[in-house]
Tab-separated table of C-alpha atoms in Angstrom:
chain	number	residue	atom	x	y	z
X	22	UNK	CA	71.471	-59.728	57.680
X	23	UNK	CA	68.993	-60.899	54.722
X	24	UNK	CA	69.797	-61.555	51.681
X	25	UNK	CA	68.112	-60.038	49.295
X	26	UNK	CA	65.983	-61.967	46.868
X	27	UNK	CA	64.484	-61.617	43.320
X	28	UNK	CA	60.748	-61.691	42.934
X	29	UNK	CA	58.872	-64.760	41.896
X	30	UNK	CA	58.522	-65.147	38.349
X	31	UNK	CA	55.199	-65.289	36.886
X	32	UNK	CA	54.644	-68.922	35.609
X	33	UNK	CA	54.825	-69.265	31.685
X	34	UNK	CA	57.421	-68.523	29.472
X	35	UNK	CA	59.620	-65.098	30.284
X	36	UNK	CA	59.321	-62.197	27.859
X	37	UNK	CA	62.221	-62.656	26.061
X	38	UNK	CA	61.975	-66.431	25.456
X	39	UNK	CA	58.392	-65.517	24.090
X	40	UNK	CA	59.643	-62.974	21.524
X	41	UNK	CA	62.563	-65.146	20.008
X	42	UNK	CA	60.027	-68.274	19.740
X	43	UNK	CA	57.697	-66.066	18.050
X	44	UNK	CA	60.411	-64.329	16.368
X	45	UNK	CA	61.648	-68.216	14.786
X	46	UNK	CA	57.930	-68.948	14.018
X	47	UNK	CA	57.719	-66.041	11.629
X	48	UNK	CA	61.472	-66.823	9.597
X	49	UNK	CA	60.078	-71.024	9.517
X	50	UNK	CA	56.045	-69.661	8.022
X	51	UNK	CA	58.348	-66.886	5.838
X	52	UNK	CA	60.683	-69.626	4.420
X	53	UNK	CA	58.031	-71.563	3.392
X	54	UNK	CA	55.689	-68.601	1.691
X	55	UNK	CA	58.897	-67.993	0.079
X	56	UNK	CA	59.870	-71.463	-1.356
X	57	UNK	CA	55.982	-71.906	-2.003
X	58	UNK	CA	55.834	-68.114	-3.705
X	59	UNK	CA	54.334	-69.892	-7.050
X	60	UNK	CA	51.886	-71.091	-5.190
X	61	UNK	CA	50.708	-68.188	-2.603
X	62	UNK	CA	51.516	-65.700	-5.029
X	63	UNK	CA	48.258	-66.935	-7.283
X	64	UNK	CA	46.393	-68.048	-3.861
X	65	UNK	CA	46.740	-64.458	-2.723
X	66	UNK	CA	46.005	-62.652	-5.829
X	67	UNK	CA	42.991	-64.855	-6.385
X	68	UNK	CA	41.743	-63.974	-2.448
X	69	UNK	CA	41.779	-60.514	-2.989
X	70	UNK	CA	39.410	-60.853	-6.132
X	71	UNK	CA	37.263	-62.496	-4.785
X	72	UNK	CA	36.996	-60.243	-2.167
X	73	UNK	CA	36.549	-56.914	-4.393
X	74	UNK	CA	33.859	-59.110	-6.532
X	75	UNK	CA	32.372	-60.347	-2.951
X	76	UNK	CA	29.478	-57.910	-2.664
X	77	UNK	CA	27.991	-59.259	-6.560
X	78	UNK	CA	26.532	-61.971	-4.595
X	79	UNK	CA	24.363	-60.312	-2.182
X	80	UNK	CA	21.940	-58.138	-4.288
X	81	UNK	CA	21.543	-60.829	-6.711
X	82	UNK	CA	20.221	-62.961	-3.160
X	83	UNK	CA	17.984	-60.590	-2.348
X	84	UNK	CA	16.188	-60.657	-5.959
X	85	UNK	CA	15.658	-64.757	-5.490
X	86	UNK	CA	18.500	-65.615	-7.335
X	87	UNK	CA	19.866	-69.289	-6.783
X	88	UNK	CA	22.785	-69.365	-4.481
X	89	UNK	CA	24.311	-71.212	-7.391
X	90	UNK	CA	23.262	-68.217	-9.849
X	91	UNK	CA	24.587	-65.762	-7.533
X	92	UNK	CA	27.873	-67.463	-7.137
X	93	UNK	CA	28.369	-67.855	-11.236
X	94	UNK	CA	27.754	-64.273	-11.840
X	95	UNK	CA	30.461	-63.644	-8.653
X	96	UNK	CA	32.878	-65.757	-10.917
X	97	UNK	CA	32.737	-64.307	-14.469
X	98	UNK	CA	33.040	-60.297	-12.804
X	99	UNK	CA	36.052	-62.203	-10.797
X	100	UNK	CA	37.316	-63.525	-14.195
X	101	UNK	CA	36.359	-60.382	-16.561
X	102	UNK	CA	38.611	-58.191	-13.873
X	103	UNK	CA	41.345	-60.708	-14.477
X	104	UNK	CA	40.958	-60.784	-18.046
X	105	UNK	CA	41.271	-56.985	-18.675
X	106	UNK	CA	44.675	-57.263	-16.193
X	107	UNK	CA	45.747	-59.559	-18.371
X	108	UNK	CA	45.103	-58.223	-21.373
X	109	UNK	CA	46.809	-54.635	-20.345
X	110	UNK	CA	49.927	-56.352	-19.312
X	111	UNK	CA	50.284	-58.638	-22.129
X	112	UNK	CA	49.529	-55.561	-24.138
X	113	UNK	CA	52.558	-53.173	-22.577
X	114	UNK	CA	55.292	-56.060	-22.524
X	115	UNK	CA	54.963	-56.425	-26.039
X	116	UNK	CA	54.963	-52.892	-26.730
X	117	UNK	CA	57.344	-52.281	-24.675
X	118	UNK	CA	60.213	-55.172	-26.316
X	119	UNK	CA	59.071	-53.779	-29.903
X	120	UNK	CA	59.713	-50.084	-28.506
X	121	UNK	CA	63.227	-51.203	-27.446
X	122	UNK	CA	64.116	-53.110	-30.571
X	123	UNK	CA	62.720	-49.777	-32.271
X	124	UNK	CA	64.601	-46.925	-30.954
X	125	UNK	CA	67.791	-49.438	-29.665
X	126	UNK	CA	70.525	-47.336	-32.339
X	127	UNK	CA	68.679	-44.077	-30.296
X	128	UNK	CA	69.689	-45.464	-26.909
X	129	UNK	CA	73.188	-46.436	-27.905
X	130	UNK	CA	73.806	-43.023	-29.196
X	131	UNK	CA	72.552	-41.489	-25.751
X	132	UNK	CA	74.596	-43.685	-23.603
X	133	UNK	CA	77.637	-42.667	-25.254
X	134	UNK	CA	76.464	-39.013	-25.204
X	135	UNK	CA	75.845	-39.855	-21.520
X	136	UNK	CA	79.319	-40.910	-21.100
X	137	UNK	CA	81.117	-38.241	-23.085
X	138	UNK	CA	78.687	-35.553	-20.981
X	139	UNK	CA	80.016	-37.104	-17.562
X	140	UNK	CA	83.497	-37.266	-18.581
X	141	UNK	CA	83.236	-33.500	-19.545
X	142	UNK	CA	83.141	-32.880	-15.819
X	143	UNK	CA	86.071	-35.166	-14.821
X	144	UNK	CA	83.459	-38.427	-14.148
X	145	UNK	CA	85.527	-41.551	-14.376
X	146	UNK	CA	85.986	-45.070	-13.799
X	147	UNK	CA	83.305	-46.664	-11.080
X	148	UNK	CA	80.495	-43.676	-11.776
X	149	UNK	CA	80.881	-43.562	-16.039
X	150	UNK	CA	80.808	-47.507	-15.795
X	151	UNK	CA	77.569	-47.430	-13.736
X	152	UNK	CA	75.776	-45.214	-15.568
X	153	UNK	CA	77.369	-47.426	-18.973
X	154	UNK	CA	75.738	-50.492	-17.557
X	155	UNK	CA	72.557	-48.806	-16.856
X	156	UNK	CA	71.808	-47.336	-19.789
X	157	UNK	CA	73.632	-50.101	-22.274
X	158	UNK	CA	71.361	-51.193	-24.462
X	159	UNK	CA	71.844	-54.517	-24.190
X	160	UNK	CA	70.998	-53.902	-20.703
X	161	UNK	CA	68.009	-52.828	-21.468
X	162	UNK	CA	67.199	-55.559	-24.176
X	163	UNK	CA	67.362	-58.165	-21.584
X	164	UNK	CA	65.158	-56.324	-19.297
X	165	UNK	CA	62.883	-56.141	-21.970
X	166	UNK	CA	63.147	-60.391	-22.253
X	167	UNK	CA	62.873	-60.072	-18.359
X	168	UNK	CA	59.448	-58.313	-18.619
X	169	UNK	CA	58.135	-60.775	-21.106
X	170	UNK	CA	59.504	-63.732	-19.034
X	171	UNK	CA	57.794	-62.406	-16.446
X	172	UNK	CA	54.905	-61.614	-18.522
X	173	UNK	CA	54.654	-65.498	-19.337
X	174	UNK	CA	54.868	-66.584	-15.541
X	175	UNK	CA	51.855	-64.427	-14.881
X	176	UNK	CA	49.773	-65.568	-17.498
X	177	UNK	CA	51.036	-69.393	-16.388
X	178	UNK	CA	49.817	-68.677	-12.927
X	179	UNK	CA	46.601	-66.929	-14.511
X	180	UNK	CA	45.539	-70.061	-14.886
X	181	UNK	CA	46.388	-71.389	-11.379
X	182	UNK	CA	44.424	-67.936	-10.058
X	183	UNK	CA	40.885	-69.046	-12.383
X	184	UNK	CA	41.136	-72.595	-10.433
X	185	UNK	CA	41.679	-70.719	-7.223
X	186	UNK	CA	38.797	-67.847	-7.986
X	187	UNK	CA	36.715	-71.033	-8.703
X	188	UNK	CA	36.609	-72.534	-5.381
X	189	UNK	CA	36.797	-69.634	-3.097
X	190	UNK	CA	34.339	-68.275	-4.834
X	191	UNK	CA	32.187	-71.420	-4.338
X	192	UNK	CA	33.209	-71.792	-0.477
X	193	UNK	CA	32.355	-68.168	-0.141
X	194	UNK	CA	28.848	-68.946	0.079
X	195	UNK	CA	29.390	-71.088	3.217
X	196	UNK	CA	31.839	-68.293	4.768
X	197	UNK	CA	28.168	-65.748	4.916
X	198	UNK	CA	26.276	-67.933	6.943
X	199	UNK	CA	29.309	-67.728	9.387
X	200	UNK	CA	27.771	-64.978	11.587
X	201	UNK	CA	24.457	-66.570	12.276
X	202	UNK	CA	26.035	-69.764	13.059
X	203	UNK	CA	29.141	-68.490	15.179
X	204	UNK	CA	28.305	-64.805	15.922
X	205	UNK	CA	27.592	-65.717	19.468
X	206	UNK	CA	30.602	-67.807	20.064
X	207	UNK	CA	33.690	-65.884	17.896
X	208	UNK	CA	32.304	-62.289	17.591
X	209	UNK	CA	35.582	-60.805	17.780
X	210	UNK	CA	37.097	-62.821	15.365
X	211	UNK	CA	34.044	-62.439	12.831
X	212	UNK	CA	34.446	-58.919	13.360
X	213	UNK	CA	37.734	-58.507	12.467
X	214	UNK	CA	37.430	-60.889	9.535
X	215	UNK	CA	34.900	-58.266	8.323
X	216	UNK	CA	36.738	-55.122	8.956
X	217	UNK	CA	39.569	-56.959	7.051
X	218	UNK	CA	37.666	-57.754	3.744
X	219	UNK	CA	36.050	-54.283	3.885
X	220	UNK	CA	39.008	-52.734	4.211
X	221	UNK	CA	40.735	-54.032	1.540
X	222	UNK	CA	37.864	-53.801	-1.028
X	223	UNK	CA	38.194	-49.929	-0.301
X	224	UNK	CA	41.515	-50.014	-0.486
X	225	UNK	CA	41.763	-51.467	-4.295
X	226	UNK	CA	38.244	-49.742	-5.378
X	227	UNK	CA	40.027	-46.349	-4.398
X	228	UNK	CA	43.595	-46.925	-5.880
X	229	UNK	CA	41.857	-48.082	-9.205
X	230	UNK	CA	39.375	-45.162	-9.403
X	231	UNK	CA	42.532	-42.805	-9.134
X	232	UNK	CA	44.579	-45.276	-10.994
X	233	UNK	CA	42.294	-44.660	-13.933
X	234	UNK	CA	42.208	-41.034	-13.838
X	235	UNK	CA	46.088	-40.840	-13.365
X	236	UNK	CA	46.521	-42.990	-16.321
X	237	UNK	CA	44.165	-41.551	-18.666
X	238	UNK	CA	45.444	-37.741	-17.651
X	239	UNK	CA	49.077	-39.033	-18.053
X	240	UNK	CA	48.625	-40.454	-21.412
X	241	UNK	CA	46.560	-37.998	-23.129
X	242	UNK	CA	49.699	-35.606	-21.737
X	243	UNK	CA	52.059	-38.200	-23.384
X	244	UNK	CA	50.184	-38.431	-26.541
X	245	UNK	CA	49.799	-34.493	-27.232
X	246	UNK	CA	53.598	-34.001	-26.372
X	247	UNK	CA	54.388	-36.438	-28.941
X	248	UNK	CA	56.393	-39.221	-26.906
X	249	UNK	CA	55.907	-42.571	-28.000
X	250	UNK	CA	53.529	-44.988	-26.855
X	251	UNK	CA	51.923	-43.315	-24.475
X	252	UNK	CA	48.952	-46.372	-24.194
X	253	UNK	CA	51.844	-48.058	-23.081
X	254	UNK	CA	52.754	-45.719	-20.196
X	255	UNK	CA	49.180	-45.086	-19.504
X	256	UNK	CA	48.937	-48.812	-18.546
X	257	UNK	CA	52.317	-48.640	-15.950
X	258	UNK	CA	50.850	-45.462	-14.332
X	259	UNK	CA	47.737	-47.565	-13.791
X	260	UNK	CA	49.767	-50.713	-12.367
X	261	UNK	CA	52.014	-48.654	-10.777
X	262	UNK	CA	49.156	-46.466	-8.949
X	263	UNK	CA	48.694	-49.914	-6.303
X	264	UNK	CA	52.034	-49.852	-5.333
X	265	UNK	CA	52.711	-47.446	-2.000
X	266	UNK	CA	55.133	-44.977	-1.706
X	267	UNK	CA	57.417	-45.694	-4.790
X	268	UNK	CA	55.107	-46.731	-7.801
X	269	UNK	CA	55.022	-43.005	-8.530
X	270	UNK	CA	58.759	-43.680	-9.374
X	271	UNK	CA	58.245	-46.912	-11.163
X	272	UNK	CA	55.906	-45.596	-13.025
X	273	UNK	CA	57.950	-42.418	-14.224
X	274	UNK	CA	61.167	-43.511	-15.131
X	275	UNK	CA	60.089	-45.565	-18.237
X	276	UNK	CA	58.406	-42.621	-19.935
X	277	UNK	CA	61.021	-40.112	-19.145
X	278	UNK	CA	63.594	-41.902	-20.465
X	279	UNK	CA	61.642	-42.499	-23.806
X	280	UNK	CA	61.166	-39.008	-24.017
X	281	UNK	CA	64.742	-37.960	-23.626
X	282	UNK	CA	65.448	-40.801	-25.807
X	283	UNK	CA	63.267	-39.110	-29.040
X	284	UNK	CA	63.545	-35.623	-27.847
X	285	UNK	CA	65.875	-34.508	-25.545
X	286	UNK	CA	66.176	-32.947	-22.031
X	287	UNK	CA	63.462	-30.495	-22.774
X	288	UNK	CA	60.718	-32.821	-23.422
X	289	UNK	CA	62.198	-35.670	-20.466
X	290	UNK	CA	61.599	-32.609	-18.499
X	291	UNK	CA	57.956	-31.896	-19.641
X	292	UNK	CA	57.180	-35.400	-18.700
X	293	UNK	CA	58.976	-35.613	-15.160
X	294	UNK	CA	56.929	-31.641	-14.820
X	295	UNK	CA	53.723	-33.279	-15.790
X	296	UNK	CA	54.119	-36.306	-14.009
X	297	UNK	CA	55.122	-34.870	-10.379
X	298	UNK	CA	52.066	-31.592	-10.939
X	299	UNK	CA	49.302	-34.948	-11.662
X	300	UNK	CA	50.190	-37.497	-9.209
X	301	UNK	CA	51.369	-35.193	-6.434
X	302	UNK	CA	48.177	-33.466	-6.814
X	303	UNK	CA	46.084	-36.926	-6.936
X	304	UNK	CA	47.960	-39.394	-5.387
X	305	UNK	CA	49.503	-37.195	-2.461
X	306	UNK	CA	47.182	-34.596	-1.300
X	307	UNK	CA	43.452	-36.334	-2.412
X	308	UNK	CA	44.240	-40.008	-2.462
X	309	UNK	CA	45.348	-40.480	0.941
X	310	UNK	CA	42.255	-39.131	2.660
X	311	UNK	CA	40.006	-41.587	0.701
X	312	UNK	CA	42.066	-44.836	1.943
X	313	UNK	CA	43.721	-43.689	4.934
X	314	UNK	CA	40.627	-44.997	6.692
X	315	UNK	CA	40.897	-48.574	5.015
X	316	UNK	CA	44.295	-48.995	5.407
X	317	UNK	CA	45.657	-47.178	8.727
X	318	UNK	CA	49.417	-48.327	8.165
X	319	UNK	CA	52.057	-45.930	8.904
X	320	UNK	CA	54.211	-44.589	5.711
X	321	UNK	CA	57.052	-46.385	7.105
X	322	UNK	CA	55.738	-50.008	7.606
X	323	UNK	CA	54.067	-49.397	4.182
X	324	UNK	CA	57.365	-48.949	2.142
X	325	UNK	CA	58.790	-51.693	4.154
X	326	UNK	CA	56.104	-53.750	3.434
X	327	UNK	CA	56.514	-53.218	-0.142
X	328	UNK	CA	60.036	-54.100	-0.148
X	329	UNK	CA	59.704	-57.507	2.014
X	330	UNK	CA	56.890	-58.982	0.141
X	331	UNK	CA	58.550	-58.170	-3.071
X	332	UNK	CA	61.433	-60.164	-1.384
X	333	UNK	CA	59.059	-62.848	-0.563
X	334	UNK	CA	57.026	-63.689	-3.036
X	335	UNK	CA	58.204	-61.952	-6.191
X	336	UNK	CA	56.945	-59.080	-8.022
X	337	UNK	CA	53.276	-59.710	-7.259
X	338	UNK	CA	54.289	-58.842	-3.778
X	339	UNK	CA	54.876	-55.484	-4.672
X	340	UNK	CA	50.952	-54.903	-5.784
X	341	UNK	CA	49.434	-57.041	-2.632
X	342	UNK	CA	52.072	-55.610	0.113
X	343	UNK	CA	49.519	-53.907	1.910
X	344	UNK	CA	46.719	-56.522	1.768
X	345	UNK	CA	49.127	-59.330	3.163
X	346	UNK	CA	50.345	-56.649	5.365
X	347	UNK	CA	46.781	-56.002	6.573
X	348	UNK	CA	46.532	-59.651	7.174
X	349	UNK	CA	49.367	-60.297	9.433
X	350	UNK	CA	48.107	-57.621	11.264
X	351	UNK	CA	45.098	-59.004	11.810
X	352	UNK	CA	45.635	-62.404	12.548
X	353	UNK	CA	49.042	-61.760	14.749
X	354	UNK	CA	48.232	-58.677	16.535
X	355	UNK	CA	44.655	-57.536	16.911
X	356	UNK	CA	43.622	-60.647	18.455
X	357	UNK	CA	45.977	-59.683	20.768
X	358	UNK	CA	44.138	-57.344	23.590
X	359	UNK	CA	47.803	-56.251	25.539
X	360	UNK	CA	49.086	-55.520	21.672
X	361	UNK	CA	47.175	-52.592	21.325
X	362	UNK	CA	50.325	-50.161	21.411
X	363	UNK	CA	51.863	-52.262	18.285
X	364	UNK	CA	48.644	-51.668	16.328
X	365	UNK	CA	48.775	-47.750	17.085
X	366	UNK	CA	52.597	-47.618	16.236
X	367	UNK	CA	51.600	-49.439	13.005
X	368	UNK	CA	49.158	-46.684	11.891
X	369	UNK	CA	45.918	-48.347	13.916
X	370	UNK	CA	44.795	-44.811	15.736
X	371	UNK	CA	41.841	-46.360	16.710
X	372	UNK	CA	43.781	-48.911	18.973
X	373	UNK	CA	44.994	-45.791	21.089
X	374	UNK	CA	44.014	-44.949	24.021
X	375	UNK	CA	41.868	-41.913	25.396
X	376	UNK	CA	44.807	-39.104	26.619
X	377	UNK	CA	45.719	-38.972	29.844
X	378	UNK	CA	44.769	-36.170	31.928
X	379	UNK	CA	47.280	-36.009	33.910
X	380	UNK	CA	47.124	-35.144	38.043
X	381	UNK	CA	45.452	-32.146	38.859
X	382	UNK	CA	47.299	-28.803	38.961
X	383	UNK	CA	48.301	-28.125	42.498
X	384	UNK	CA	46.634	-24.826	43.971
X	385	UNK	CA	48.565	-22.092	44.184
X	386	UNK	CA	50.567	-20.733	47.663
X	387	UNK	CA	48.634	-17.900	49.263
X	388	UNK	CA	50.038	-15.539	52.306
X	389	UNK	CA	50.618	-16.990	55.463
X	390	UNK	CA	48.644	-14.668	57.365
X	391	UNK	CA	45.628	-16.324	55.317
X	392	UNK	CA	46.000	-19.754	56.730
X	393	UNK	CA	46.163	-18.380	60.917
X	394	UNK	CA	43.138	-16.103	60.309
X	395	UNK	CA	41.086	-19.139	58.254
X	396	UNK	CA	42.012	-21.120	61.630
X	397	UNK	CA	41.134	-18.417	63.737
X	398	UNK	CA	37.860	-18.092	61.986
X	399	UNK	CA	36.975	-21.865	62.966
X	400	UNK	CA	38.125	-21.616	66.308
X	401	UNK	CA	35.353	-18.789	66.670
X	402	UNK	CA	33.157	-21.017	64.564
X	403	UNK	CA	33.776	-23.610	67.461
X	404	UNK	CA	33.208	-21.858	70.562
X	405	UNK	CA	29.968	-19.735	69.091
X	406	UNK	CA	28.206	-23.361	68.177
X	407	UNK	CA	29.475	-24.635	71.677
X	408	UNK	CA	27.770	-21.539	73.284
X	409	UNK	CA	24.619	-22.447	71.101
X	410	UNK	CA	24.628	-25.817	72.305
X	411	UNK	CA	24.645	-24.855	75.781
X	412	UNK	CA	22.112	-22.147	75.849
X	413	UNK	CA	19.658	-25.170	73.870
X	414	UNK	CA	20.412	-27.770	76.744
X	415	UNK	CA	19.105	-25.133	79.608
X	416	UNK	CA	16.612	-24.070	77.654
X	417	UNK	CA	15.357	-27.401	77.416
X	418	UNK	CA	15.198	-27.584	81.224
X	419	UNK	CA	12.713	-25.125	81.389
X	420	UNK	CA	9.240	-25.014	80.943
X	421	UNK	CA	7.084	-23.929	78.878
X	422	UNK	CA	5.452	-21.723	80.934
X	423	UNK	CA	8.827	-20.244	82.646
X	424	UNK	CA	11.354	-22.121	85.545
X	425	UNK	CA	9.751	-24.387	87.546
X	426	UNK	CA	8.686	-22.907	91.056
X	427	UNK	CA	10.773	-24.446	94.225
């Protein structure tokens, strides 16, 4: 008897050994993006500028400017679109601490109102103490110290980001002639390089555009219902507006709570009413169609990759989740040709393939009397083309003037 035996193994590495070295690759790079977040927080913020600012250069070309004109002018729009983010945010966070040190008596008498309300319905211990640390105003003091700590770190690592929008910015002129020197060899790559950088200059072009028009619609509502600093919350919508999925959130729960804070339920309520009617009508139904070709990430891996870069490189990871997500994708998958299905189950529905047909539907059963008389019909076929065959041969003995005389 034989013994059975397995088949040969294909040389290389086997599947699973692949995927946990890969898998070990991605925690060592991670560890270090996260230890070095000062760093590739700025690096990354300042890459994506000069993307958006990118096509400055081109038309400037194309009127004889200097390539050293061309790339000055590509700087200063890089560092006036810094500037104004700056200016916003350092604007808000210091609005923002002078609005809690304002109405701080205001809170304290909601939270106990809060507490009082809850216990009214038999809420105790764990839930009353929650919603006491929440709302404690003290809480909310240092998160208002938090924002302008954080406030300080950005405009610390503003500077690092002008150094960094300096030299890419300069480099970037060697990076165009990249095509016509390497087109033939790395088209693939160049291509993809391409898509990338177009993809993510629609991608922030489109969430400001709406950004704007949230935020102005959103504070003009705020101002004519009488809540306080509504510049302020025009600015968060605005922020808030490039992050996926939850910024809507991030960007409501400030505001409301101001409102209930100077005018009770009803007016907290006008603000959540105006809030959902403007950015589900903006940001949900006519938003998505305008970037869902730039981006192509599912809603899932989108969130996710909001969370995890927040995770890894602090708060800025929040704003360039889908960029860096874009990124990985690019350089880890879609150089990949047998990782085509893990671009589709990302959101990438131009990496699936055309639908299968399928087999051919079988014909369908006929009588059986059919089948006999379709073979009796070529048995009769048969014999009448055997008969003509043999009438041809004699005929062919004759001649042409009748039989042949003996």
């Amino acid at each position: 008897m034989t013994a059975l035996q397995d088949a040969p193994r294909p040389p290389g590495l086997a599947p699973s050994t692949r995927t946990l070295l890969s898998l070990a690759a991605a925690v060592i790079v991670l560890a270090g993006v996260y230890f070095a977040r000062s760093l590739f927080g700025p690096l990354a913020l300042a890459a994506v500028v000069v993307i958006i600012v990118q096509p400055v250069r081109a038309p400037l070309q194309r009127r004889g400017w200097p390539r050293w004109a061309a790339t000055t002018a590509t700087i200063v729009v890089a560092y006036l679109i810094l500037g104004a983010l700056a200016a916003l945010l350092a604007f808000a966070g210091v609005q923002f601490a002078n609005l809690v040190g304002q109405y701080l008596d205001d809170l304290s008498a909601m939270v106990t109102q809060a507490t009082t309300w809850l216990e009214s319905f038999g809420v105790e211990g764990q839930v009353t103490d929650a919603v006491t640390s929440w709302l404690d105003p003290s809480t909310l003091a240092g998160f208002a110290a938090t924002i302008g700590g954080t406030a300080m770190s950005v405009l610390t690592a503003f500077f690092f980001v002008l150094a960094y929008v300096i030299f890419m910015a300069a480099d970037a002129t060697r990076y165009q002639d990249a095509r016509s020197r390497f087109g033939g060899q790395r088209p693939a790559t160049l291509d993809r390089i391409t898509a990338y950088n177009s993809g993510v200059r629609r991608y922030f072009v489109v969430n400001a555009s709406f950004g704007a028009v949230v935020a102005i619609i959103d504070g003009l509502a705020l101002w004519w219902m009488g809540v306080p600093a509504p510049a302020v919350w025009a600015i968060l919508a605005f922020v808030t507006n490039f992050v996926p999925n939850i910024g809507f959130v991030l960007g409501l729960v400030p505001p409301a709570v101001m409102a209930l804070v100077v005018g009770g339920w009803p007016l907290a309520l006008a603000v959540v009413a105006v809030y959902c009617v403007v950015n589900v009508v903006l940001q949900v139904l006519v938003q998505p169609k305008f970037v869902a070709d730039a981006v192509n990430l599912s809603l899932t891996l989108s969130f996710f990759s909001v969370v995890f870069w927040t995770l890894v490189i602090g708060p800025l990871g929040a704003i360039l989740a889908i960029p860096l997500t874009l990124l990985t994708r690019a350089l880890v998958i879609e150089g990949d040709p047998g990782s085509a299905w893990l671009r589709y189950l990302s959101g990438d529905t131009s990496a699936a393939p055309p639908p299968n047909p399928g087999p051919a539907p079988a014909a369908e059963p006929t009588d059986a009397a059919e089948p006999a008389d379709a073979a009796n019909q070529a048995d009769a076929a048969a014999a009448e083309a055997s008969s003509e065959d043999a009438s041809d041969g004699a005929g062919a003995d004759e001649a042409p003037g009748g039989p042949t005389p003996r």
